[in-house]
Amino acid sequence: MAIKQTNIFPIDKQPRNAVGVAFPFTSYSPNGATPFKLNYTTQDQLKSNLVIYFSTNKGERPLNPNYGGNLKRLLFEQLTSDTNEIIESIIRDELALYFPEVILKSLEILQKIDSQQILIVMRYVVFNNEEDSLEINFNP
Amino acid sequence: MALSKKINRDIKYVNRDFDTLKTSLVEYSKTYFPTTYNDFGPNSPGSLFMEMSAYVGDVLSFYLDNQIQETFLQYARQESNLYDLAYMMGYKPQVSTAAVVDVEIFQQVPSKQIADNLVVPDFDYALLFSENTSLTSTTNSTGFIIEDSIDFSFSSSQDPTEISVYQISGNKPAYYLLKKKRKAISSNIKTNSFTFTSVERYPTITIKDTNIIGILDVTDSDGNVWTEVPYLAQETIFEPIKNKNPFSPDPNSQDDVNEVPYLLRLKKVPRRFVSRFTSKTELNIQFGASTNQNNIDETIIPNPDNVGIGLPNNINKTKTAFNPSNFLFSGTYGVAPSNTTLTVRYLKGGGVGANVESNTINTINNATIKFQNDSLTKTSLAQTIFDSVEVNNPSAASGGSDGDSVEEIRNNSLANIGAQQRTVTEEDYLVRTLSLPPQYGTISKAYIEPEKLENLLPGESQSSLNLYILGYNNNKQLSITSNTLKRNLITYLSENRTIGDSIKIKDAFIINIGIDFNIIILPNFNNNEVVRNCIIAIQEYFNINNQQINQPIYTREISLLLDKVPGVQTVNDVDVINKVGVSNGYSQYGYDIKGATKDKVIYPSLDPCIFEIKYPSTDIRGRVTTL
């Protein structure tokens, strides 16, 4: 019987050690040691990192002008059928470049033209681990 | 290939930038928060905080480095900071430098007959030009001013009036042409008025203009003149007083007016100000803090009541250290103007464009010209004379520049530290002596040495210095200086003299000499021509500009000098002869040349002396001999 091989990040083997700060920032802390909610698994931290990355415009980060998904700018463009293709292209390229450990399984891009919103739903796995999903809602 | 390497003026005092700060923060987190934070990639939200902190640190570090950099004269870049640093070093930067040019001013005067067949210029028609007469050049209408007044009726060796016949009528001169020379500087006079109401300590006013050269004068509503000083703590200035015999302080000298046109006096100036540039277009003028307009004497006479004034316990006074200046001066640094209007006249102009070509300054503003005799102004002849005024610059103006560059401010400020006026060493006294302004008398040679031990009087300090000086006469021959000049020199040196030094000003001894030489000339050379060239070579060698007090004569050098003259085959003899005798036109002091010669070097006397060939055209003689 074939056994599915999974990869466990070393930090995940130490459940007491936090990986990083969760995003969006909240004041929740299980032991009160930190003012922010922390992520204790790499999977959770990666989700926070993806949100941070794709909600950042290029040039927004000090002294790191190439950082960011640069998706917000599309909100002010005319939303057409081509927009979805552009967004998908950007997400795939950026993931390949900055998140090589992420394997995209599916990507849904929903436009709410009346309210000028874009909802991105991506499903992905990290190093053959369990599938996870992320929703990012862009509105002006 | 030569590479030009610029000076790196970036000071890295904190030496922290974004990357080093972020690396430090990451290392700090790894060390102290290993269980709280482990994701240090750029996508992590925690990195966002670190990068923000590093960014703030980077900005603060930049400004701190910049602040440190701007406090050093060598590295400062901002102009206003460089100005402040320059003033701290005692150097006053220039934002515009005036061009200087020699101008000739002409006027006609009619002739008058004073005896049979004796016609002279009628100096009743001589004109008087007041100070700061303005001129205009045809080049860009550049303005010039003549700072000194011009009096065509006055003539002296310092300020000669050249007279030539301008027009002849009936074999007699009808008009004469008078000519005077003056220096003119490229500038225009501008005026600003400032009203002062209530009393304010250290009031400061600002003149905003371009190409400001400096303050010309400041007067208040009551006609009081305010004087510019280098710093407000300086309460005295040098004041020139016209030397007019028989009021000369030297009763024995009847002819020192030409040698010493002005007497030097120290004058107390309670109404004073300092000026300093804060940028190329702003000149600040600051006054003192004394609010008492009537009692302007700032010196407090020390007495037991005001020694240690303000101290709570008199018993401890014996153990208290006092700064002597605490009770000598009121510390007001001059009078602060109040309830008056100050009229500030300043000079504006200069720059490279002010270096106008020759023969272009031809227009003179005659508003400041008048006759010495006011009754002449309405006659037609007087009008003709008045209209005859002409001006010209035979040479081009030079020296105009756009003020100090940033690099010039740096270098001039650093140089200014070494050029402090305080006189400490013997060389300081020598330089200070030779820098006496010429209107107070010209010192051509100076030599200073400590008083010899055997000559010290009982109780006399060993810091006693003997300053030997000499001047020039009209023919640029060495001469003894007058007592008036020596008094001016005493006043001039007293300002910066070290308190323990006593200086005796003495006349150096003048030893007049002649040179006889004997040479053999190569064939095919003209004897007279070779001898003449030899004499010229010796004249140049003994040019009085090259001679110093206590300078020996190397006869071997003279032989070598003659040997290099084309046509000279052999130099047989070079004899230095002492020329002495007032009746013969020489110095009264004789000198044993033979006794002072050792190994072909003629040494000066123990009492400082200087060797001079007084009449180079007759005192150098050459003879040609044959083999």
Short mmCIF file of C-alpha atoms in Angstrom, two decimals, chain B residues 98-469:
data_model
loop_
_atom_site.label_atom_id
_atom_site.label_comp_id
_atom_site.label_asym_id
_atom_site.label_seq_id
_atom_site.Cartn_x
_atom_site.Cartn_y
_atom_site.Cartn_z
CA ALA B 98 34.98 93.86 -5.52
CA ALA B 99 37.19 94.50 -8.52
CA VAL B 100 39.87 97.15 -8.00
CA VAL B 101 41.18 99.51 -10.62
CA ASP B 102 43.44 102.55 -10.81
CA VAL B 103 41.61 105.53 -12.24
CA GLU B 104 42.90 108.87 -13.40
CA ILE B 105 40.81 111.95 -12.72
CA PHE B 106 41.37 115.11 -14.73
CA GLN B 107 40.22 118.70 -14.46
CA GLN B 108 41.20 121.93 -16.17
CA VAL B 109 42.12 125.09 -14.28
CA PRO B 110 42.67 128.53 -15.79
CA SER B 111 46.03 130.21 -15.51
CA LYS B 112 46.76 133.33 -13.53
CA GLN B 113 49.63 135.75 -13.80
CA ILE B 114 51.47 136.37 -10.58
CA ALA B 115 54.41 138.33 -12.02
CA ASP B 116 55.78 139.47 -15.34
CA ASN B 117 56.04 136.45 -17.60
CA LEU B 118 55.18 134.18 -14.72
CA VAL B 119 51.94 132.27 -15.17
CA VAL B 120 50.79 129.58 -12.80
CA PRO B 121 47.64 127.44 -12.42
CA ASP B 122 44.85 129.17 -10.55
CA PHE B 123 44.12 126.71 -7.78
CA ASP B 124 41.08 128.69 -6.71
CA TYR B 125 39.37 126.64 -9.40
CA ALA B 126 40.63 123.35 -8.03
CA LEU B 127 37.80 120.96 -7.34
CA LEU B 128 37.10 118.93 -4.25
CA PHE B 129 35.59 115.46 -4.63
CA SER B 130 34.02 114.09 -1.50
CA GLU B 131 34.52 110.52 -0.33
CA ASN B 132 32.73 107.72 -2.17
CA THR B 133 32.42 109.53 -5.48
CA SER B 134 30.67 107.17 -7.87
CA LEU B 135 31.84 106.23 -11.37
CA THR B 136 30.19 104.19 -14.09
CA SER B 137 31.76 101.89 -16.65
CA THR B 138 30.41 101.54 -20.15
CA THR B 139 30.66 97.75 -19.66
CA ASN B 140 27.25 96.67 -18.35
CA SER B 141 26.98 100.03 -16.55
CA THR B 142 29.11 98.59 -13.75
CA GLY B 143 29.34 101.02 -10.86
CA PHE B 144 32.59 101.96 -9.13
CA ILE B 145 33.32 104.23 -6.18
CA ILE B 146 36.41 106.13 -5.11
CA GLU B 147 36.62 105.71 -1.36
CA ASP B 148 39.06 108.55 -0.70
CA SER B 149 38.32 112.20 -1.22
CA ILE B 150 40.17 114.09 -3.96
CA ASP B 151 41.54 117.57 -3.42
CA PHE B 152 43.15 118.97 -6.57
CA SER B 153 44.58 121.88 -4.62
CA PHE B 154 46.69 119.56 -2.47
CA SER B 155 49.81 117.80 -3.66
CA SER B 156 52.35 115.70 -1.80
CA SER B 157 54.64 112.78 -2.47
CA GLN B 158 51.89 110.46 -1.23
CA ASP B 159 49.20 112.15 -3.29
CA PRO B 160 50.83 114.07 -6.14
CA THR B 161 48.90 116.32 -8.52
CA GLU B 162 50.35 116.11 -12.02
CA ILE B 163 50.16 119.44 -13.85
CA SER B 164 50.52 119.94 -17.59
CA VAL B 165 49.66 122.75 -19.98
CA TYR B 166 46.31 122.10 -21.63
CA GLN B 167 45.81 125.17 -23.83
CA ILE B 168 48.10 128.00 -24.92
CA SER B 169 46.96 131.49 -25.73
CA GLY B 170 49.37 134.23 -26.81
CA ASN B 171 52.45 132.13 -26.02
CA LYS B 172 51.21 131.72 -22.50
CA PRO B 173 49.35 128.84 -20.93
CA ALA B 174 45.64 129.61 -20.78
CA TYR B 175 44.51 126.38 -19.16
CA TYR B 176 46.33 123.74 -17.21
CA LEU B 177 45.34 120.11 -16.88
CA LEU B 178 45.47 118.61 -13.40
CA LYS B 179 45.61 114.87 -12.92
CA LYS B 180 45.20 112.74 -9.82
CA LYS B 181 45.22 108.98 -9.36
CA ARG B 182 42.99 107.01 -7.11
CA LYS B 183 41.92 103.45 -6.55
CA ALA B 184 38.29 102.65 -7.33
CA ILE B 185 36.36 99.58 -6.28
CA SER B 186 33.44 98.10 -8.13
CA SER B 187 30.41 98.70 -6.00
CA ASN B 188 27.28 100.74 -5.60
CA ILE B 189 26.16 102.31 -2.35
CA LYS B 190 22.78 101.11 -1.11
CA THR B 191 20.87 102.44 1.87
CA ASN B 192 18.52 100.71 4.30
CA SER B 193 16.79 102.28 7.31
CA PHE B 194 15.82 100.41 10.47
CA THR B 195 13.64 101.87 13.21
CA PHE B 196 14.28 100.89 16.82
CA THR B 197 11.62 101.62 19.43
CA SER B 198 11.81 100.11 22.90
CA VAL B 199 15.07 98.92 24.39
CA GLU B 200 16.06 95.41 23.45
CA ARG B 201 19.26 93.62 24.36
CA TYR B 202 21.42 92.42 21.47
CA PRO B 203 19.05 93.62 18.73
CA THR B 204 19.75 92.19 15.31
CA ILE B 205 18.73 93.53 11.93
CA THR B 206 19.02 91.80 8.57
CA ILE B 207 19.87 93.19 5.15
CA LYS B 208 18.60 91.03 2.32
CA ASP B 209 20.34 91.63 -0.97
CA THR B 210 22.64 89.93 -3.43
CA ASN B 211 26.36 90.60 -3.86
CA ILE B 212 26.80 92.45 -0.57
CA ILE B 213 30.43 93.46 -0.16
CA GLY B 214 30.20 94.99 3.29
CA ILE B 215 28.87 97.76 5.51
CA LEU B 216 30.01 101.25 4.55
CA ASP B 217 28.70 103.16 7.55
CA VAL B 218 25.84 103.27 10.04
CA THR B 219 24.43 106.49 11.49
CA ASP B 220 21.47 107.07 13.75
CA SER B 221 18.85 109.84 13.82
CA ASP B 222 21.01 111.96 16.12
CA GLY B 223 23.97 111.79 13.78
CA ASN B 224 25.94 109.35 15.92
CA VAL B 225 28.21 107.10 13.92
CA TRP B 226 28.13 103.41 14.76
CA THR B 227 31.36 101.55 14.19
CA GLU B 228 31.88 98.03 12.94
CA VAL B 229 34.16 95.89 15.09
CA PRO B 230 35.37 92.30 14.58
CA TYR B 231 33.55 91.17 17.73
CA LEU B 232 31.34 93.01 20.22
CA ALA B 233 33.79 92.56 23.08
CA GLN B 234 36.27 94.81 21.26
CA GLU B 235 35.57 98.29 22.55
CA THR B 236 38.41 100.20 20.85
CA ILE B 237 39.36 100.71 17.23
CA PHE B 238 42.35 102.25 15.51
CA GLU B 239 41.60 105.80 14.47
CA PRO B 240 43.73 107.69 11.95
CA ILE B 241 44.34 111.35 12.74
CA LYS B 242 45.77 113.60 10.05
CA ASN B 243 49.38 114.43 10.88
CA LYS B 244 49.63 118.21 10.72
CA ASN B 245 52.83 119.92 11.75
CA PRO B 246 53.35 121.79 14.05
CA PHE B 247 50.89 119.61 15.97
CA SER B 248 53.04 116.57 15.36
CA PRO B 249 53.85 114.84 18.62
CA ASP B 250 57.44 114.76 17.49
CA PRO B 251 58.84 118.23 18.24
CA ASN B 252 62.21 117.40 16.71
CA SER B 253 60.84 116.34 13.37
CA GLN B 254 59.71 119.01 10.95
CA ASP B 255 59.33 116.96 7.83
CA ASP B 256 57.60 113.75 8.87
CA VAL B 257 54.23 114.72 7.40
CA ASN B 258 55.11 113.12 4.10
CA GLU B 259 56.60 110.07 5.74
CA VAL B 260 53.76 109.64 8.22
CA PRO B 261 50.55 111.20 6.87
CA TYR B 262 48.41 109.89 9.74
CA LEU B 263 48.87 109.39 13.45
CA LEU B 264 47.51 106.21 14.94
CA ARG B 265 45.25 106.49 17.97
CA LEU B 266 43.06 104.08 19.86
CA LYS B 267 39.46 105.24 20.06
CA LYS B 268 36.76 103.87 22.34
CA VAL B 269 33.54 103.02 20.48
CA PRO B 270 30.56 102.24 22.73
CA ARG B 271 28.26 102.49 19.69
CA ARG B 272 29.42 99.46 17.77
CA PHE B 273 28.13 96.46 15.89
CA VAL B 274 29.23 93.27 14.23
CA SER B 275 28.06 91.98 10.89
CA ARG B 276 27.94 88.41 9.70
CA PHE B 277 26.57 86.66 6.68
CA THR B 278 24.06 83.91 7.34
CA SER B 279 23.78 83.10 3.65
CA LYS B 280 24.83 84.60 0.35
CA THR B 281 21.87 86.96 0.43
CA GLU B 282 21.50 87.81 4.12
CA LEU B 283 23.74 89.98 6.25
CA ASN B 284 22.97 90.16 9.96
CA ILE B 285 23.98 93.21 11.98
CA GLN B 286 24.04 92.73 15.73
CA PHE B 287 24.39 95.37 18.43
CA GLY B 288 25.29 95.18 22.11
CA ALA B 289 23.18 94.97 25.23
CA SER B 290 23.74 98.21 27.13
CA THR B 291 20.37 99.81 27.79
CA ASN B 292 21.81 102.95 29.31
CA GLN B 293 22.04 105.44 26.45
CA ASN B 294 23.61 108.19 28.56
CA ASN B 295 26.19 106.37 30.61
CA ILE B 296 28.04 104.73 27.79
CA ASP B 297 31.22 104.08 29.74
CA GLU B 298 31.35 100.32 29.98
CA THR B 299 34.38 100.01 32.18
CA ILE B 300 33.70 99.56 35.86
CA ILE B 301 36.49 100.86 38.07
CA PRO B 302 37.27 98.05 40.50
CA ASN B 303 36.96 98.81 44.19
CA PRO B 304 36.44 96.72 47.35
CA ASP B 305 32.68 97.05 47.06
CA ASN B 306 32.32 95.55 43.64
CA VAL B 307 34.97 92.86 43.90
CA GLY B 308 33.08 89.62 44.17
CA ILE B 309 29.78 91.37 43.79
CA GLY B 310 26.87 88.96 44.10
CA LEU B 311 28.69 86.57 46.36
CA PRO B 312 26.61 85.72 49.41
CA ASN B 313 29.34 85.36 52.01
CA ASN B 314 32.09 87.94 52.33
CA ILE B 315 34.13 85.78 54.67
CA ASN B 316 34.85 83.31 51.91
CA LYS B 317 36.12 85.93 49.51
CA THR B 318 39.71 85.23 50.42
CA LYS B 319 39.33 81.70 49.11
CA THR B 320 37.28 82.58 46.06
CA ALA B 321 38.84 82.63 42.62
CA PHE B 322 37.83 85.69 40.61
CA ASN B 323 37.85 86.17 36.90
CA PRO B 324 39.51 89.60 36.68
CA SER B 325 37.27 90.64 33.83
CA ASN B 326 34.17 90.12 36.00
CA PHE B 327 34.41 93.53 37.56
CA LEU B 328 36.40 95.35 34.92
CA PHE B 329 33.66 95.38 32.34
CA SER B 330 29.92 95.67 32.50
CA GLY B 331 29.56 92.86 29.96
CA THR B 332 27.15 94.85 27.87
CA TYR B 333 29.18 94.62 24.66
CA GLY B 334 28.20 98.06 23.46
CA VAL B 335 25.08 100.19 23.36
CA ALA B 336 21.83 98.74 22.04
CA PRO B 337 20.05 101.29 19.81
CA SER B 338 16.57 102.35 20.93
CA ASN B 339 14.06 105.05 19.98
CA THR B 340 16.04 105.94 16.91
CA THR B 341 16.35 105.13 13.23
CA LEU B 342 19.59 103.70 11.93
CA THR B 343 20.60 104.43 8.36
CA VAL B 344 22.79 101.63 7.08
CA ARG B 345 24.79 102.23 3.93
CA TYR B 346 26.34 99.15 2.41
CA LEU B 347 28.35 98.31 -0.68
CA LYS B 348 26.84 96.06 -3.28
CA GLY B 349 28.50 94.82 -6.43
CA GLY B 350 31.66 93.01 -7.37
CA GLY B 351 31.69 89.64 -9.02
CA VAL B 352 33.56 88.44 -12.08
CA GLY B 353 31.57 90.78 -14.31
CA ALA B 354 33.07 93.77 -12.50
CA ASN B 355 36.53 93.15 -14.01
CA VAL B 356 35.86 95.70 -16.75
CA GLU B 357 38.24 96.41 -19.62
CA SER B 358 40.61 99.37 -19.69
CA ASN B 359 39.37 102.79 -20.83
CA THR B 360 35.75 101.96 -20.04
CA ILE B 361 35.24 103.90 -16.81
CA ASN B 362 34.45 107.29 -18.27
CA THR B 363 31.41 108.60 -16.41
CA ILE B 364 31.64 110.37 -13.09
CA ASN B 365 28.76 111.40 -10.86
CA ASN B 366 29.42 115.10 -10.30
CA ALA B 367 26.88 115.45 -7.49
CA THR B 368 29.65 115.09 -4.94
CA ILE B 369 32.01 117.60 -6.58
CA LYS B 370 32.36 121.19 -5.52
CA PHE B 371 34.81 124.06 -5.61
CA GLN B 372 36.85 124.79 -2.56
CA ASN B 373 35.63 128.36 -3.00
CA ASP B 374 31.81 128.33 -3.09
CA SER B 375 31.57 131.81 -4.66
CA LEU B 376 32.94 130.43 -7.96
CA THR B 377 30.06 128.14 -8.67
CA LYS B 378 27.91 130.64 -10.54
CA THR B 379 30.43 132.04 -13.01
CA SER B 380 30.56 130.78 -16.58
CA LEU B 381 34.27 130.04 -16.28
CA ALA B 382 33.55 128.05 -13.17
CA GLN B 383 30.91 126.07 -15.06
CA THR B 384 33.42 125.40 -17.85
CA ILE B 385 35.92 124.15 -15.31
CA PHE B 386 33.23 122.11 -13.59
CA ASP B 387 32.32 120.47 -16.91
CA SER B 388 35.95 119.70 -17.72
CA VAL B 389 36.13 116.85 -15.24
CA GLU B 390 37.06 113.58 -16.91
CA VAL B 391 37.87 110.12 -15.64
CA ASN B 392 39.52 107.11 -17.21
CA ASN B 393 40.97 103.75 -16.24
CA PRO B 394 44.20 103.10 -18.17
CA SER B 395 44.27 99.46 -17.03
CA ALA B 396 41.56 96.85 -16.67
CA ALA B 397 39.86 96.24 -13.35
CA SER B 398 40.86 93.04 -11.62
CA GLY B 399 40.20 91.07 -8.46
CA GLY B 400 36.45 90.85 -8.79
CA SER B 401 35.09 87.42 -7.99
CA ASP B 402 31.91 85.80 -6.83
CA GLY B 403 32.96 85.51 -3.22
CA ASP B 404 34.20 82.50 -1.34
CA SER B 405 33.30 79.09 -2.60
CA VAL B 406 32.56 76.36 -0.08
CA GLU B 407 36.10 75.04 -0.40
CA GLU B 408 37.57 78.54 -0.04
CA ILE B 409 35.60 79.11 3.16
CA ARG B 410 37.03 75.87 4.55
CA ASN B 411 40.63 76.68 3.67
CA ASN B 412 40.51 80.37 4.60
CA SER B 413 38.94 79.55 7.96
CA LEU B 414 41.60 76.98 8.74
CA ALA B 415 44.31 79.42 7.65
CA ASN B 416 42.78 82.10 9.83
CA ILE B 417 43.48 80.08 12.97
CA GLY B 418 47.18 80.34 12.31
CA ALA B 419 46.95 84.01 11.49
CA GLN B 420 45.69 85.18 14.87
CA GLN B 421 46.80 88.69 15.64
CA ARG B 422 48.20 87.88 19.07
CA THR B 423 51.94 88.41 19.14
CA VAL B 424 53.82 85.76 21.07
CA THR B 425 56.96 84.81 19.21
CA GLU B 426 59.64 87.08 17.80
CA GLU B 427 58.40 86.29 14.31
CA ASP B 428 54.90 87.44 15.34
CA TYR B 429 56.29 90.83 16.28
CA LEU B 430 58.26 91.01 13.06
CA VAL B 431 55.24 90.27 10.86
CA ARG B 432 53.04 92.62 12.87
CA THR B 433 55.62 95.39 12.52
CA LEU B 434 55.94 94.98 8.78
CA SER B 435 52.14 94.97 8.39
CA LEU B 436 51.75 98.51 9.72
CA PRO B 437 49.32 100.22 7.32
CA PRO B 438 51.25 102.61 5.06
CA GLN B 439 49.29 105.73 6.02
CA TYR B 440 50.90 105.46 9.45
CA GLY B 441 54.39 105.25 7.97
CA THR B 442 56.24 102.63 6.01
CA ILE B 443 58.67 100.27 7.67
CA SER B 444 60.90 98.72 5.08
CA LYS B 445 63.18 96.58 7.21
CA ALA B 446 62.68 95.12 10.64
CA TYR B 447 64.71 92.83 12.84
CA ILE B 448 63.98 91.65 16.37
CA GLU B 449 66.16 90.00 18.95
CA PRO B 450 66.10 89.58 22.73
CA GLU B 451 68.09 92.04 24.78
CA LYS B 452 71.58 90.70 25.35
CA LEU B 453 72.17 89.59 28.91
CA GLU B 454 75.14 91.91 29.40
CA ASN B 455 73.02 94.88 28.35
CA LEU B 456 70.16 94.22 30.78
CA LEU B 457 69.70 96.90 33.39
CA PRO B 458 69.39 95.83 37.04
CA GLY B 459 65.89 94.43 37.54
CA GLU B 460 65.09 94.46 33.83
CA SER B 461 63.13 91.47 32.54
CA GLN B 462 64.77 89.06 30.16
CA SER B 463 61.64 89.22 28.05
CA SER B 464 62.83 92.61 26.84
CA LEU B 465 63.03 92.70 23.05
CA ASN B 466 64.94 95.03 20.77
CA LEU B 467 63.07 95.84 17.58
CA TYR B 468 65.32 97.39 14.95
CA ILE B 469 63.56 99.19 12.12
#
